[in-house]
XYZ file of C-alpha atoms in Angstrom:
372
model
C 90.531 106.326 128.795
C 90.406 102.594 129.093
C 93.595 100.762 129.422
C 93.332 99.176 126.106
C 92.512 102.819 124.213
C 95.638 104.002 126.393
C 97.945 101.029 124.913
C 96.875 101.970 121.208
C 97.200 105.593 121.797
C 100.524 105.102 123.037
C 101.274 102.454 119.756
C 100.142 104.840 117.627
C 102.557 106.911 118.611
C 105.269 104.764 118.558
C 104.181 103.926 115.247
C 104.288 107.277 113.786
C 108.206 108.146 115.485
C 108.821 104.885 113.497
C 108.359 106.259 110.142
C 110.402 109.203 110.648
C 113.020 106.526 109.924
C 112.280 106.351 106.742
C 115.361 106.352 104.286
C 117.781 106.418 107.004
C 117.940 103.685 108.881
C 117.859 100.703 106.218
C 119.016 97.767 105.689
C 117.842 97.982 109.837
C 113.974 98.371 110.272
C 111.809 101.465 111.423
C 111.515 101.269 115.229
C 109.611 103.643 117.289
C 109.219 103.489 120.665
C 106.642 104.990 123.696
C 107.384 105.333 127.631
C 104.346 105.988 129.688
C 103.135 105.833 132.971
C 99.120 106.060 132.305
C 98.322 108.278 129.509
C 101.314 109.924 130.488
C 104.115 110.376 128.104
C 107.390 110.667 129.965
C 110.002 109.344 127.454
C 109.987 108.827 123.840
C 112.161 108.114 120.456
C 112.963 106.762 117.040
C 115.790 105.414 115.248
C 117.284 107.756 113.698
C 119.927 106.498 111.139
C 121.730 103.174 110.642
C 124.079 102.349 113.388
C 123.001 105.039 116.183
C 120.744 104.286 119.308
C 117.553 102.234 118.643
C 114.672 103.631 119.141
C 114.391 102.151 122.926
C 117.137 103.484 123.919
C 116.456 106.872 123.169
C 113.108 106.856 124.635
C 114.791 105.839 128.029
C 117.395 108.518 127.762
C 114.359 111.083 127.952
C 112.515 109.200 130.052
C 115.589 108.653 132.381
C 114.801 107.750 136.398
C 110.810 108.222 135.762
C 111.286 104.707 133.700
C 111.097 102.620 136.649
C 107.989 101.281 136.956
C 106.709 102.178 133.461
C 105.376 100.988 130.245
C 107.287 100.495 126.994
C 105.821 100.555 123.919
C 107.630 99.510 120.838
C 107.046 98.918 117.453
C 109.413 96.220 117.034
C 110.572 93.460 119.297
C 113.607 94.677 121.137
C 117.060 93.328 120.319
C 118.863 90.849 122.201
C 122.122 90.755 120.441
C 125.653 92.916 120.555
C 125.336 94.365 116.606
C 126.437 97.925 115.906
C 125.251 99.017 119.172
C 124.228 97.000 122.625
C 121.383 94.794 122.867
C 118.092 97.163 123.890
C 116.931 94.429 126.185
C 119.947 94.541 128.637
C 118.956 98.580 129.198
C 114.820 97.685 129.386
C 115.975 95.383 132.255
C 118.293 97.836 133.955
C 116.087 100.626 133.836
C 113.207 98.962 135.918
C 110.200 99.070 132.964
C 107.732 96.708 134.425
C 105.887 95.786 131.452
C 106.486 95.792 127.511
C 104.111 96.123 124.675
C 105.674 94.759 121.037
C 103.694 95.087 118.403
C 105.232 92.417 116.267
C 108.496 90.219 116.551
C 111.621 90.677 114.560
C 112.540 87.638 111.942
C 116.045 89.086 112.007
C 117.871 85.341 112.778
C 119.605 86.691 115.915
C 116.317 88.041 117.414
C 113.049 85.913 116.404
C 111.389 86.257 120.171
C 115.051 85.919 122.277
C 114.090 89.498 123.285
C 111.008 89.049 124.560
C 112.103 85.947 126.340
C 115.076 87.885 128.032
C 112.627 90.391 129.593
C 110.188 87.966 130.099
C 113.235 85.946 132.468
C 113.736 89.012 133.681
C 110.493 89.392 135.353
C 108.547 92.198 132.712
C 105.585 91.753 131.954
C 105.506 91.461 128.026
C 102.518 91.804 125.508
C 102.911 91.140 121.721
C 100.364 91.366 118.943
C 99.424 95.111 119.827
C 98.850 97.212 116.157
C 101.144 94.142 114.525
C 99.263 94.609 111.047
C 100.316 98.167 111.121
C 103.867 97.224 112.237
C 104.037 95.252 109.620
C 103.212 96.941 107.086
C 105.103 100.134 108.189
C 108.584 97.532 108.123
C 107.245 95.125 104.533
C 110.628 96.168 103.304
C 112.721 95.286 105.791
C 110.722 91.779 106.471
C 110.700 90.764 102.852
C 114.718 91.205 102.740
C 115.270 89.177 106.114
C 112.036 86.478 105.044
C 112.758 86.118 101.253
C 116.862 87.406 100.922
C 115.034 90.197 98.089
C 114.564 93.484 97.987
C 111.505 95.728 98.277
C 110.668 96.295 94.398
C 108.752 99.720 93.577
C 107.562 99.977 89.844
C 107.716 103.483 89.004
C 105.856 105.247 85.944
C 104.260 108.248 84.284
C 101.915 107.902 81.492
C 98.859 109.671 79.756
C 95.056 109.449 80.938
C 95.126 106.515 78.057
C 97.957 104.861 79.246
C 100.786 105.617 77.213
C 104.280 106.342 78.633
C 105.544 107.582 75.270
C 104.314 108.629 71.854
C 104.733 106.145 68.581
C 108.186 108.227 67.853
C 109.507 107.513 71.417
C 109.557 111.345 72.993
C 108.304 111.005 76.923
C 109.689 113.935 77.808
C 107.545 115.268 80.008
C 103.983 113.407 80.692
C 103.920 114.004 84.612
C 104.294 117.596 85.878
C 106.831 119.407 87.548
C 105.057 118.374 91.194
C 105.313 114.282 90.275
C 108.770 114.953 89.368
C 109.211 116.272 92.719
C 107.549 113.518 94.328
C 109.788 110.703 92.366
C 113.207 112.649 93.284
C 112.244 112.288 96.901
C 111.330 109.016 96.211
C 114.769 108.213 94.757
C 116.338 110.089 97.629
C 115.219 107.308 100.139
C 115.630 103.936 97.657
C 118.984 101.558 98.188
C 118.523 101.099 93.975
C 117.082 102.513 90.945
C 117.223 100.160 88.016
C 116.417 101.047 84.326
C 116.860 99.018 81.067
C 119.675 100.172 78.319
C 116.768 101.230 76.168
C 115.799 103.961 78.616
C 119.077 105.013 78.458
C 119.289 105.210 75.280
C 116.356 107.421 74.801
C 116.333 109.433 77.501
C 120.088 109.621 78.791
C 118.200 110.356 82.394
C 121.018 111.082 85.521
C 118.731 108.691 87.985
C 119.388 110.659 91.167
C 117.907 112.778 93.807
C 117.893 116.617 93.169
C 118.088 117.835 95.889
C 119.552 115.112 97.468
C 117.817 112.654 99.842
C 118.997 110.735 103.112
C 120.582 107.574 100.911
C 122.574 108.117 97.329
C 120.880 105.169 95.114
C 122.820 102.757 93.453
C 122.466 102.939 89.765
C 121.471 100.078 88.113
C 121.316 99.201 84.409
C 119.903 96.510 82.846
C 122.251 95.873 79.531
C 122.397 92.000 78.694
C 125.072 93.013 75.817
C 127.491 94.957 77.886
C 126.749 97.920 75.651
C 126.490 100.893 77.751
C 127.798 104.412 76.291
C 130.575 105.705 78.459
C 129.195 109.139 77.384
C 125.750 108.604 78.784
C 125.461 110.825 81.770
C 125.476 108.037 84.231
C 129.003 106.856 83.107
C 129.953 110.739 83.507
C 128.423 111.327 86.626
C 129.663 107.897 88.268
C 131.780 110.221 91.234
C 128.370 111.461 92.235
C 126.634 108.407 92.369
C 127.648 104.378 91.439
C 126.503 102.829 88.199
C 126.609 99.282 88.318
C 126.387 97.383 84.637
C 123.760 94.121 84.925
C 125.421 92.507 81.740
C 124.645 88.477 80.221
C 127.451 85.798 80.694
C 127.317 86.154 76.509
C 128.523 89.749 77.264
C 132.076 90.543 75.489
C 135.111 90.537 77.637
C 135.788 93.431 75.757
C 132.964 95.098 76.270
C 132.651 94.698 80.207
C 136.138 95.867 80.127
C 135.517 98.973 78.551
C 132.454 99.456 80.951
C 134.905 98.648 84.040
C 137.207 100.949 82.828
C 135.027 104.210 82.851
C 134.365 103.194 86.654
C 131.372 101.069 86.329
C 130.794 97.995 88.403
C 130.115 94.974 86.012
C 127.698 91.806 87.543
C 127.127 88.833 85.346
C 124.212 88.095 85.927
C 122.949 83.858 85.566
C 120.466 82.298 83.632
C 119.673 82.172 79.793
C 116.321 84.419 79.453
C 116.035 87.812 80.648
C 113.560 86.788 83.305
C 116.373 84.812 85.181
C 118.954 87.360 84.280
C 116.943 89.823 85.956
C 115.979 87.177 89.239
C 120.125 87.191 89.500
C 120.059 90.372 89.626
C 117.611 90.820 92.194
C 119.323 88.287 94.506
C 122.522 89.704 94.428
C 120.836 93.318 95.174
C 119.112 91.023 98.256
C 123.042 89.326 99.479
C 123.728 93.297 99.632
C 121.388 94.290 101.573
C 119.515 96.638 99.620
C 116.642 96.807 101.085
C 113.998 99.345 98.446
C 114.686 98.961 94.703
C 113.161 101.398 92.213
C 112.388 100.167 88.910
C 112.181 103.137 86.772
C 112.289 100.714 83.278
C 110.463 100.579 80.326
C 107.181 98.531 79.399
C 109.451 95.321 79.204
C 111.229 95.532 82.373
C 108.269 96.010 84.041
C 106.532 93.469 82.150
C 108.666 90.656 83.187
C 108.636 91.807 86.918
C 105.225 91.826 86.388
C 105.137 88.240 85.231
C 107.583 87.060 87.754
C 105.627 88.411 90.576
C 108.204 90.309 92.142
C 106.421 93.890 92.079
C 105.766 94.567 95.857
C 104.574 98.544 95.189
C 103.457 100.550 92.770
C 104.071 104.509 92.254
C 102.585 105.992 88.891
C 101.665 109.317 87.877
C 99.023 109.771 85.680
C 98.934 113.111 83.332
C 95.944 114.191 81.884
C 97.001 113.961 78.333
C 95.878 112.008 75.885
C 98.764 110.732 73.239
C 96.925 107.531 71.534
C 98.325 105.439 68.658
C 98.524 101.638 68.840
C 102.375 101.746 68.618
C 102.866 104.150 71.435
C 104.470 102.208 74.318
C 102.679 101.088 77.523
C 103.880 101.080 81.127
C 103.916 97.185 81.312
C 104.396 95.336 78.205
C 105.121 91.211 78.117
C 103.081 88.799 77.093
C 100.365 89.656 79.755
C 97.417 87.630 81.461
C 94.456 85.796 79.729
C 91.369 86.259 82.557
C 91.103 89.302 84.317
C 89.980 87.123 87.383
C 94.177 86.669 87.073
C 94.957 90.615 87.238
C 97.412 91.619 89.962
C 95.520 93.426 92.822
C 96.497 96.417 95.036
C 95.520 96.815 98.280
C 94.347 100.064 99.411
C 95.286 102.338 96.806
C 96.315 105.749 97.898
C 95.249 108.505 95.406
C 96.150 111.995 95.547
C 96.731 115.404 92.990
C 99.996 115.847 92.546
C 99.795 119.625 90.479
C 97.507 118.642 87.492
C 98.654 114.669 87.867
C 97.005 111.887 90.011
C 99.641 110.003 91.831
C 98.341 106.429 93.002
C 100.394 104.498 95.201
C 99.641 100.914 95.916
C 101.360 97.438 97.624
C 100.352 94.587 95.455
C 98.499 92.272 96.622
C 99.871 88.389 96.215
C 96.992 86.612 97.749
C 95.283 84.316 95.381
C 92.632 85.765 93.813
C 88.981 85.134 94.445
C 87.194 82.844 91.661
């Protein structure tokens, strides 16, 4: 092989060990990470969960005396800082790696190219820009939060072949199959947050966590402006499995966020006079926490003001193939809508597979400006 197909194998690599990460290592980013000598593998690694060894490190431990004289390959720029564990630069330089490959560099404020300048001062060869695209997109989550201060936002749905996520009398229960429900628990198993309006709540009384159990336990969000959650819904009775946290108006009753406090709920107020800047108060309080994925599991209006805010980053939906008609029977996205389809929100290389009888189509929105 050529030098350059030997540096993408090698990224390639790294890149897959990087999403192994997934679900355990946020609010931190996916980080894989490739020690070679040729085509040669001799050392290799991923971070694992939040606060362990980075990815670098690992790959040196394997790689041990044979990394002298090496390459590195990483998917991420190494750090330079003393955080939960060492700076990965300070080992790169004491383990004799003569050159470094980065795929992208890391925004994160105590980073943002000091790493490759410390190995760079220390006499390594360093290359950036290798794969970044895919680096990228593999870590969107994690660069949004540290970029923007908000979470990743996933709208989640099921609905019929003619788009309907309920009939006229309200009964959902169940469009999507027993595989998509598989798929969405493992989806919630990985998620910081899965947020739902009061109305779903009302309806369907759903628990909102992952069975079996995934690598994080989502916080469980609920959008009720009045303060009027039921303390016997089975959130509010399941709160010592997983937290329920009440997204209430600054109209909301004392009395009322009391009560909700009471039965072990946390209670946020959230700002602003319309339910599109309740909800943007929400969503930057869920960013000041770190949170880094957010599942919004909510009804047509939920997801029609994210919709109209522009703050969906993903899509997940599940389509049955059921027909349930009726001009009153709900849609997934409801709001007031766009007026030109030249103004529809894009996805970028949908991903479409069977899922039992359903399709499952998972997308990242596009936010480029649309072509006129």
């Amino acid at each position: 092989m050529q030098p350059l197909e030997i540096d993408l194998w090698h990224m390639r690599r790294a890149l897959e060990l990087a999403a192994r990460g997934e679900g355990y290592v946020e609010p931190n980013p996916m980080v894989g990470c490739v020690i070679a000598r040729g085509a040669e593998i001799i050392g290799e690694g991923w971070h694992r969960r939040f606060g362990r060894d980075h990815a670098e490190i690992e790959a040196l431990r394997m790689a041990g005396e044979r990394a002298a004289g090496a390459a590195l390959y990483v998917t991420l720029e190494p750090c330079c800082h003393q955080g939960k564990t060492p700076p990965c630069t300070r080992a790169i330089i004491e383990s004799g790696i003569r050159r470094v490959i980065v795929a992208g560099l890391d925004p994160f404020p105590q980073v943002q190219g000091g790493g490759v300048a410390k190995l760079r001062n220390a006499g390594i060869t360093v290359d950036v820009g290798l794969s970044r695209s895919e680096a990228q997109r593999l870590n969107a989550p994690y660069l949004k939060l540290i970029e923007t201060g908000r979470p990743w936002i996933i709208a989640k749905w099921a609905m019929s072949l003619d788009g309907k996520i309920a009939t006229h009398t309200g009964e959902s229960r169940w469009i999507s199959g027993d595989q998509s429900r598989r798929i969405v628990h493992e989806l919630r198993g990985r998620v910081d947050a899965i947020v739902v309006g009061r109305g779903t709540v009302e309806r369907d009384d759903p628990l909102l966590t992952a069975r079996p159990p995934g690598p994080r336990t989502a916080l469980r969000v609920v959008l009720d402006t009045n303060a009027l959650l039921s303390e016997k819904s089975q959130l509010v009775c399941t709160i010592a499995d997983a937290p329920v946290l009440a997204a209430v108006g600054r109209r909301s009753a004392e009395a009322d966020r009391s009560r909700l406090a009471r039965s072990g709920c946390e209670v946020f107020i959230c700002e602003g006079d319309t339910y599109a800047a309740r909800f943007d108060s929400l969503l930057a309080e869920l960013g000041r926490r770190r949170l880094t994925n957010v599942l919004v599991e909510g009804g047509g209006r939920v997801l029609g003001s994210l919709l109209e805010a522009g703050a969906i980053d993903e899509i997940q939906a599940f389509i049955a193939p059921k027909l349930i008609g009726g001009a009153n029977a709900p849609a997934p996205i409801a709001g007031k809508g766009i007026a030109a389809l030249a103004d529809a929100l894009r996805l970028e290389r949908p991903e479409i597979r069977q899922a039992g009888e359903d399709l499952h189509v998972r997308a990242r929105v596009s936010h480029a400006s649309p072509e006129k």
